[in-house]
Short mmCIF file of C-alpha atoms in Angstrom, two decimals:
data_model
loop_
_atom_site.label_atom_id
_atom_site.label_comp_id
_atom_site.label_asym_id
_atom_site.label_seq_id
_atom_site.Cartn_x
_atom_site.Cartn_y
_atom_site.Cartn_z
CA ASN A 1 -1.14 34.62 -72.76
CA THR A 2 -2.51 37.53 -74.74
CA ILE A 3 -4.68 36.63 -77.72
CA PHE A 4 -5.15 39.30 -80.40
CA TYR A 5 -7.60 39.28 -83.28
CA LEU A 6 -8.28 41.79 -86.02
CA GLY A 7 -11.63 41.65 -87.74
CA ILE A 8 -13.21 43.78 -90.44
CA SER A 9 -16.93 43.75 -91.04
CA LEU A 10 -18.82 45.98 -93.44
CA ILE A 11 -22.12 44.12 -93.18
CA GLY A 12 -24.77 46.51 -92.02
CA PHE A 13 -22.20 49.29 -91.64
CA ASN A 14 -23.64 52.77 -91.87
CA ALA A 15 -21.61 54.85 -94.32
CA ALA A 16 -22.60 57.95 -92.37
CA ALA A 17 -20.43 56.88 -89.42
CA GLN A 18 -20.14 59.35 -86.59
CA GLN A 19 -18.46 59.85 -83.25
CA ILE A 20 -20.02 58.69 -79.99
CA PRO A 21 -19.90 60.12 -76.44
CA ARG A 22 -16.63 59.53 -74.63
CA THR A 23 -16.95 57.83 -71.26
CA VAL A 24 -15.68 60.03 -68.43
CA VAL A 25 -13.19 58.24 -66.16
CA ALA A 26 -12.47 59.24 -62.56
CA GLU A 27 -9.27 57.57 -61.33
CA HIS A 28 -9.09 58.05 -57.59
CA PHE A 29 -5.90 57.57 -55.55
CA THR A 30 -6.65 57.05 -51.87
CA ASN A 31 -5.52 55.07 -48.81
CA THR A 32 -7.32 53.48 -45.86
CA TYR A 33 -4.79 54.98 -43.43
CA CYS A 34 -5.19 58.50 -44.82
CA SER A 35 -7.31 60.78 -42.60
CA ILE A 36 -7.42 63.48 -45.28
CA CYS A 37 -8.88 60.88 -47.65
CA ALA A 38 -11.58 60.06 -45.10
CA SER A 39 -12.56 63.73 -44.95
CA ARG A 40 -12.54 64.34 -48.72
CA ASN A 41 -13.82 61.06 -50.13
CA PRO A 42 -17.46 61.53 -49.00
CA GLY A 43 -17.67 64.67 -51.14
CA LEU A 44 -16.26 62.73 -54.08
CA PHE A 45 -18.85 59.99 -53.75
CA THR A 46 -21.70 62.47 -53.28
CA ASN A 47 -20.63 64.17 -56.50
CA LEU A 48 -20.34 60.85 -58.33
CA THR A 49 -23.89 59.90 -57.29
CA ALA A 50 -25.22 62.56 -59.66
CA PHE A 51 -23.15 61.14 -62.54
CA PRO A 52 -23.73 57.37 -62.67
CA GLN A 53 -22.30 57.28 -66.20
CA VAL A 54 -18.82 58.16 -64.88
CA LEU A 55 -16.43 55.22 -64.59
CA HIS A 56 -14.81 55.36 -61.13
CA VAL A 57 -11.65 53.45 -60.13
CA ALA A 58 -9.98 53.56 -56.69
CA TYR A 59 -6.27 52.78 -56.38
CA TYR A 60 -4.41 52.38 -53.08
CA PRO A 61 -0.73 53.34 -53.47
CA SER A 62 1.79 52.33 -50.81
CA ALA A 63 2.90 55.92 -50.11
CA PRO A 64 2.47 57.53 -47.72
CA TYR A 65 0.88 54.57 -45.86
CA ALA A 66 2.29 51.17 -46.81
CA ALA A 67 0.19 49.39 -44.12
CA CYS A 68 -3.06 49.97 -46.06
CA PRO A 69 -4.48 46.46 -46.61
CA LEU A 70 -5.89 47.38 -50.02
CA SER A 71 -2.45 48.55 -51.09
CA MET A 72 -0.76 45.47 -49.63
CA HIS A 73 -3.07 43.25 -51.71
CA ASN A 74 -1.21 44.37 -54.86
CA PRO A 75 1.34 47.13 -54.10
CA SER A 76 3.33 46.98 -57.34
CA GLU A 77 0.35 47.51 -59.65
CA ASN A 78 -1.33 50.09 -57.39
CA ASP A 79 1.94 52.03 -57.34
CA ALA A 80 2.48 51.60 -61.09
CA ARG A 81 -0.78 53.32 -61.98
CA THR A 82 -0.03 56.06 -59.45
CA ASN A 83 3.43 56.61 -60.96
CA TYR A 84 1.93 56.60 -64.46
CA TYR A 85 0.20 59.87 -63.59
CA GLY A 86 3.09 61.20 -61.49
CA VAL A 87 1.08 61.48 -58.26
CA TYR A 88 2.92 58.93 -56.12
CA GLY A 89 3.86 60.01 -52.60
CA SER A 90 0.66 61.52 -51.21
CA THR A 91 -3.08 60.90 -51.16
CA PRO A 92 -5.76 61.69 -52.16
CA HIS A 93 -5.57 62.57 -55.86
CA LEU A 94 -8.25 62.56 -58.57
CA ILE A 95 -7.49 62.17 -62.29
CA ILE A 96 -10.39 62.93 -64.64
CA SER A 97 -10.00 61.45 -68.12
CA GLY A 98 -6.21 61.64 -67.85
CA SER A 99 -5.76 65.02 -66.13
CA GLU A 100 -5.59 65.81 -62.42
CA VAL A 101 -8.21 68.05 -60.79
CA SER A 102 -7.71 69.86 -57.49
CA SER A 103 -11.24 69.65 -56.12
CA PHE A 104 -13.46 66.58 -55.80
CA THR A 105 -16.87 68.20 -55.43
CA PRO A 106 -17.69 70.64 -58.27
CA PRO A 107 -20.10 69.05 -60.76
CA SER A 108 -18.12 70.88 -63.47
CA ILE A 109 -15.29 68.32 -63.26
CA TYR A 110 -17.72 65.93 -64.95
CA THR A 111 -20.07 68.23 -66.87
CA SER A 112 -17.11 69.76 -68.72
CA GLN A 113 -16.16 66.29 -69.97
CA LEU A 114 -19.57 64.78 -70.74
CA PRO A 115 -20.13 66.60 -74.08
CA LEU A 116 -16.86 65.29 -75.55
CA THR A 117 -17.01 62.63 -78.26
CA THR A 118 -14.63 60.06 -79.71
CA SER A 119 -14.08 58.01 -82.85
CA PHE A 120 -13.69 54.77 -80.89
CA ALA A 121 -16.02 52.38 -79.10
CA VAL A 122 -14.69 50.08 -76.36
CA SER A 123 -16.45 47.14 -74.74
CA ALA A 124 -15.30 44.76 -72.01
CA VAL A 125 -16.56 41.34 -70.87
CA LEU A 126 -15.23 39.42 -67.87
CA THR A 127 -15.75 35.66 -67.57
CA LEU A 128 -14.72 32.99 -65.13
CA LYS A 129 -12.38 30.32 -66.53
CA ASN A 130 -11.87 26.93 -64.86
CA THR A 131 -12.89 28.39 -61.45
CA ASP A 132 -9.34 29.62 -60.74
CA SER A 133 -8.86 32.41 -63.31
CA VAL A 134 -10.72 35.22 -65.05
CA THR A 135 -10.56 36.33 -68.67
CA ALA A 136 -11.15 39.83 -70.04
CA ARG A 137 -12.26 40.23 -73.64
CA ILE A 138 -11.93 43.79 -74.90
CA VAL A 139 -13.12 45.06 -78.26
CA VAL A 140 -11.91 48.36 -79.73
CA LYS A 141 -13.84 49.56 -82.77
CA LYS A 142 -13.17 52.56 -84.99
CA LEU A 143 -16.42 54.40 -85.76
CA ASP A 144 -15.23 57.52 -87.56
CA THR A 145 -12.17 58.92 -89.30
CA SER A 146 -9.30 59.47 -86.92
CA SER A 147 -5.58 60.02 -87.35
CA LEU A 148 -4.73 58.17 -84.14
CA THR A 149 -2.43 55.21 -84.66
CA SER A 150 -0.53 54.31 -81.47
CA LEU A 151 -2.61 53.86 -78.32
CA GLU A 152 -2.34 52.32 -74.86
CA LEU A 153 -4.85 49.83 -73.48
CA TYR A 154 -5.19 49.52 -69.70
CA SER A 155 -7.48 46.87 -68.24
CA ALA A 156 -8.03 45.73 -64.67
CA VAL A 157 -10.15 43.69 -62.29
CA LEU A 158 -12.15 45.81 -59.82
CA GLU A 159 -14.29 44.84 -56.84
CA ASP A 160 -17.40 46.99 -56.65
CA THR A 161 -17.61 47.23 -52.83
CA LEU A 162 -15.60 46.10 -49.83
CA PHE A 163 -17.11 46.38 -46.36
CA PHE A 164 -14.70 46.82 -43.46
CA THR A 165 -13.78 49.56 -41.02
CA ALA A 166 -10.45 51.01 -42.08
CA ASN A 167 -7.83 52.69 -39.94
CA ASN A 168 -9.12 56.10 -41.08
CA GLY A 169 -12.72 55.23 -40.19
CA GLU A 170 -14.07 54.58 -43.69
CA THR A 171 -16.38 51.56 -43.70
CA LYS A 172 -17.19 51.12 -47.39
CA HIS A 173 -14.69 51.10 -50.23
CA TYR A 174 -15.95 51.41 -53.79
CA ASN A 175 -14.63 50.17 -57.14
CA VAL A 176 -11.42 48.91 -55.59
CA PHE A 177 -8.52 48.10 -57.92
CA ARG A 178 -7.47 44.45 -57.56
CA LYS A 179 -5.39 43.35 -60.54
CA SER A 180 -4.17 44.70 -63.88
CA PHE A 181 -4.41 42.35 -66.84
CA TRP A 182 -1.06 43.51 -68.24
CA GLY A 183 0.82 43.96 -64.99
CA THR A 184 2.59 47.22 -64.21
CA THR A 185 2.31 48.64 -67.73
CA SER A 186 -0.41 49.24 -70.26
CA LEU A 187 -0.53 47.27 -73.50
CA ASN A 188 0.73 49.25 -76.50
CA VAL A 189 -1.78 48.76 -79.32
CA ALA A 190 -2.30 49.97 -82.86
CA ALA A 191 -5.59 51.71 -83.50
CA PRO A 192 -7.88 49.99 -86.01
CA THR A 193 -7.07 51.36 -89.44
CA SER A 194 -10.38 51.82 -91.24
CA VAL A 195 -13.81 52.95 -90.16
CA GLY A 196 -15.70 49.86 -89.03
CA ASP A 197 -12.58 47.84 -88.13
CA SER A 198 -12.37 46.14 -84.73
CA SER A 199 -9.42 44.90 -82.68
CA ILE A 200 -10.04 42.26 -80.03
CA TYR A 201 -7.80 41.58 -77.04
CA GLU A 202 -8.10 38.73 -74.54
CA LYS A 203 -6.08 38.17 -71.40
CA THR A 204 -6.42 35.70 -68.52
CA VAL A 205 -5.14 36.20 -64.98
CA ALA A 206 -5.34 34.04 -61.87
CA ARG A 207 -8.33 34.55 -59.62
CA ASN A 208 -7.33 35.68 -56.12
CA ALA A 209 -9.07 33.96 -53.21
CA ALA A 210 -9.59 37.33 -51.50
CA TRP A 211 -11.89 38.59 -54.26
CA ASN A 212 -15.63 38.33 -53.72
CA ILE A 213 -16.53 36.61 -56.97
CA ASN A 214 -20.01 38.17 -56.98
CA ARG A 215 -18.57 41.67 -56.97
CA ILE A 216 -15.73 41.71 -59.48
CA TYR A 217 -15.82 43.21 -62.95
CA ALA A 218 -13.37 44.45 -65.57
CA ILE A 219 -12.58 47.91 -66.89
CA ALA A 220 -10.88 48.87 -70.15
CA ILE A 221 -9.29 52.29 -70.71
CA LEU A 222 -7.94 53.34 -74.10
CA GLN A 223 -5.44 56.21 -73.92
CA LYS A 224 -3.13 58.29 -76.04
CA PRO A 225 0.60 58.22 -75.18
CA ASN A 226 0.09 61.67 -73.57
CA LYS A 227 -2.32 59.96 -71.10
CA ASN A 228 -5.50 61.61 -72.44
CA ILE A 229 -8.30 59.06 -72.42
CA VAL A 230 -9.81 58.20 -75.80
CA GLN A 231 -12.57 55.86 -74.59
CA ALA A 232 -13.35 53.52 -71.68
CA SER A 233 -15.81 50.87 -70.63
CA ARG A 234 -16.66 48.49 -67.79
CA SER A 235 -18.03 45.00 -67.97
CA ALA A 236 -20.98 43.66 -66.07
CA ASN A 237 -20.14 41.81 -62.90
CA ILE A 238 -18.53 38.51 -63.72
CA SER A 239 -20.45 36.00 -65.82
CA GLY A 240 -20.04 32.25 -66.24
CA LEU A 241 -20.57 31.45 -62.55
CA THR A 242 -21.30 27.90 -61.40
CA THR A 243 -22.67 26.41 -58.22
CA ALA A 244 -19.40 24.53 -57.66
CA ILE A 245 -17.61 27.74 -56.72
CA SER A 246 -17.70 28.70 -53.06
CA GLY A 247 -19.46 31.98 -52.43
CA VAL A 248 -20.91 32.41 -55.90
CA ASN A 249 -24.55 31.71 -55.19
CA GLN A 250 -26.64 32.84 -52.28
CA PRO A 251 -25.47 31.26 -49.03
CA SER A 252 -27.79 28.39 -48.13
CA ALA A 253 -28.92 30.06 -44.88
CA ILE A 254 -29.93 33.30 -46.60
CA LYS A 255 -32.65 33.50 -49.23
CA VAL A 256 -34.37 36.40 -50.97
CA TYR A 257 -37.68 36.06 -52.79
CA PRO A 258 -39.31 36.70 -55.13
CA ASN A 259 -36.33 37.25 -57.40
CA PRO A 260 -36.95 39.24 -59.59
CA ALA A 261 -39.13 41.36 -57.29
CA THR A 262 -41.30 44.40 -57.92
CA THR A 263 -42.39 46.14 -54.71
CA LYS A 264 -41.31 43.97 -51.75
CA LEU A 265 -38.31 41.73 -51.21
CA PHE A 266 -38.52 39.05 -48.50
CA ILE A 267 -35.41 37.77 -46.72
CA ASP A 268 -35.06 34.52 -44.80
CA GLY A 269 -32.03 33.42 -42.83
CA TYR A 270 -31.32 36.25 -40.40
CA THR A 271 -32.17 35.41 -36.80
CA ASP A 272 -31.00 38.70 -35.27
CA ALA A 273 -31.82 42.25 -36.29
CA THR A 274 -29.31 43.32 -38.92
CA SER A 275 -28.79 46.60 -40.75
CA ALA A 276 -27.99 46.19 -44.41
CA ALA A 277 -27.22 48.27 -47.46
CA ILE A 278 -28.75 47.92 -50.90
CA THR A 279 -26.08 48.74 -53.47
CA ASP A 280 -26.16 48.90 -57.23
CA ALA A 281 -23.73 47.07 -59.53
CA THR A 282 -21.14 49.86 -59.16
CA GLY A 283 -21.15 49.59 -55.37
CA ARG A 284 -23.08 52.82 -54.84
CA ILE A 285 -25.30 52.61 -51.75
CA ILE A 286 -28.93 53.14 -52.75
CA LYS A 287 -30.71 52.47 -49.49
CA GLN A 288 -30.08 51.41 -45.88
CA VAL A 289 -32.55 48.91 -44.36
CA THR A 290 -33.07 46.79 -41.23
CA ILE A 291 -34.02 43.13 -41.47
CA ASP A 292 -34.83 40.54 -38.80
CA LYS A 293 -36.82 37.36 -38.29
CA SER A 294 -40.05 39.15 -37.33
CA ASN A 295 -39.91 41.81 -40.04
CA ASN A 296 -38.29 40.14 -43.00
CA SER A 297 -39.53 42.27 -45.88
CA ILE A 298 -38.13 45.47 -47.32
CA ASP A 299 -39.78 47.98 -49.63
CA ILE A 300 -37.99 48.23 -52.99
CA SER A 301 -40.77 50.02 -54.88
CA SER A 302 -38.65 53.17 -55.20
CA LEU A 303 -35.74 51.37 -56.86
CA GLU A 304 -35.26 51.63 -60.59
CA SER A 305 -35.26 48.40 -62.58
CA GLY A 306 -31.89 46.68 -62.47
CA SER A 307 -29.48 44.45 -60.57
CA TYR A 308 -28.73 45.09 -56.89
CA PHE A 309 -26.94 43.56 -53.90
CA LEU A 310 -28.24 43.24 -50.36
CA GLN A 311 -25.15 43.59 -48.14
CA PRO A 312 -25.34 43.16 -44.33
CA ASN A 313 -23.31 45.80 -42.52
CA ASP A 314 -21.45 43.20 -40.50
CA GLY A 315 -18.12 43.22 -42.35
CA ILE A 316 -18.76 39.81 -43.94
CA THR A 317 -18.74 40.50 -47.66
CA GLY A 318 -19.54 36.90 -48.50
CA LYS A 319 -23.10 37.32 -47.23
CA ALA A 320 -24.02 39.70 -50.02
CA VAL A 321 -27.06 38.49 -51.97
CA ARG A 322 -27.88 39.59 -55.51
CA PHE A 323 -31.44 40.37 -56.56
CA ILE A 324 -33.24 41.86 -59.56
CA LYS A 325 -35.86 44.63 -59.43
#
């Protein structure tokens, strides 16, 4: 069920309301059987590394390669978003804030968008509900005068990183689309009327057993009917986790300490030498390391403060361990 609330609060409201920066969204249409994707995607991710504020989403349409396992996980909703932009039938494609770009690597595809502002703020929170479903709570707030009335709200579950060797040779897959909260269409919404008004939307969907619960989060994209993006946001990785859920906490055989850590992170539980990746909450690889029983510490002094995952490069996503720097 969809639950909708409308709230108006003038307490503490600043009469000198003003626009805020608009989040840049990179919607990426790719396929694990596409060799052209394998050759072009590294340039995309290198470019994105310089713009961590950009919200990246990867969809896996069924054309031209229906055998892609990430497409087969949810073909109808992957295809629906691809058809929404009219790019179904070939991969790769890149849509920046609602408009397609031809090249993945120029910094200008992001720098040209970063100065743009908007009258709307959007926030998203994802929580676990009864261990078998997840709920997105999305707040849209009007911050400045705007004539916009009819908008579209798109929200989805993403998995920040999947580790497996694909048919095209790619081994890491970032910000993978898993499930839309409103199925194959966006939700038509009315923009808040007055400055300071907020509209709140909640939707619950079933949790899929294939999702790594440590790595999923929600996105919310607010768009005009002409597909131009008004504002967007992503949640933190899922909250509300409990020890009763398989795979949520660190596996019993693998421990990291201290947690939080400052300069060194110690790892217990690996008996053989293992290469591993340290990724941030968006799935971006920060550092590659080697860990084994005789040398079980890694230097994290160069990492910025924040939340990270230690992911063995063995194709077993469930072994990922979260730590705080």
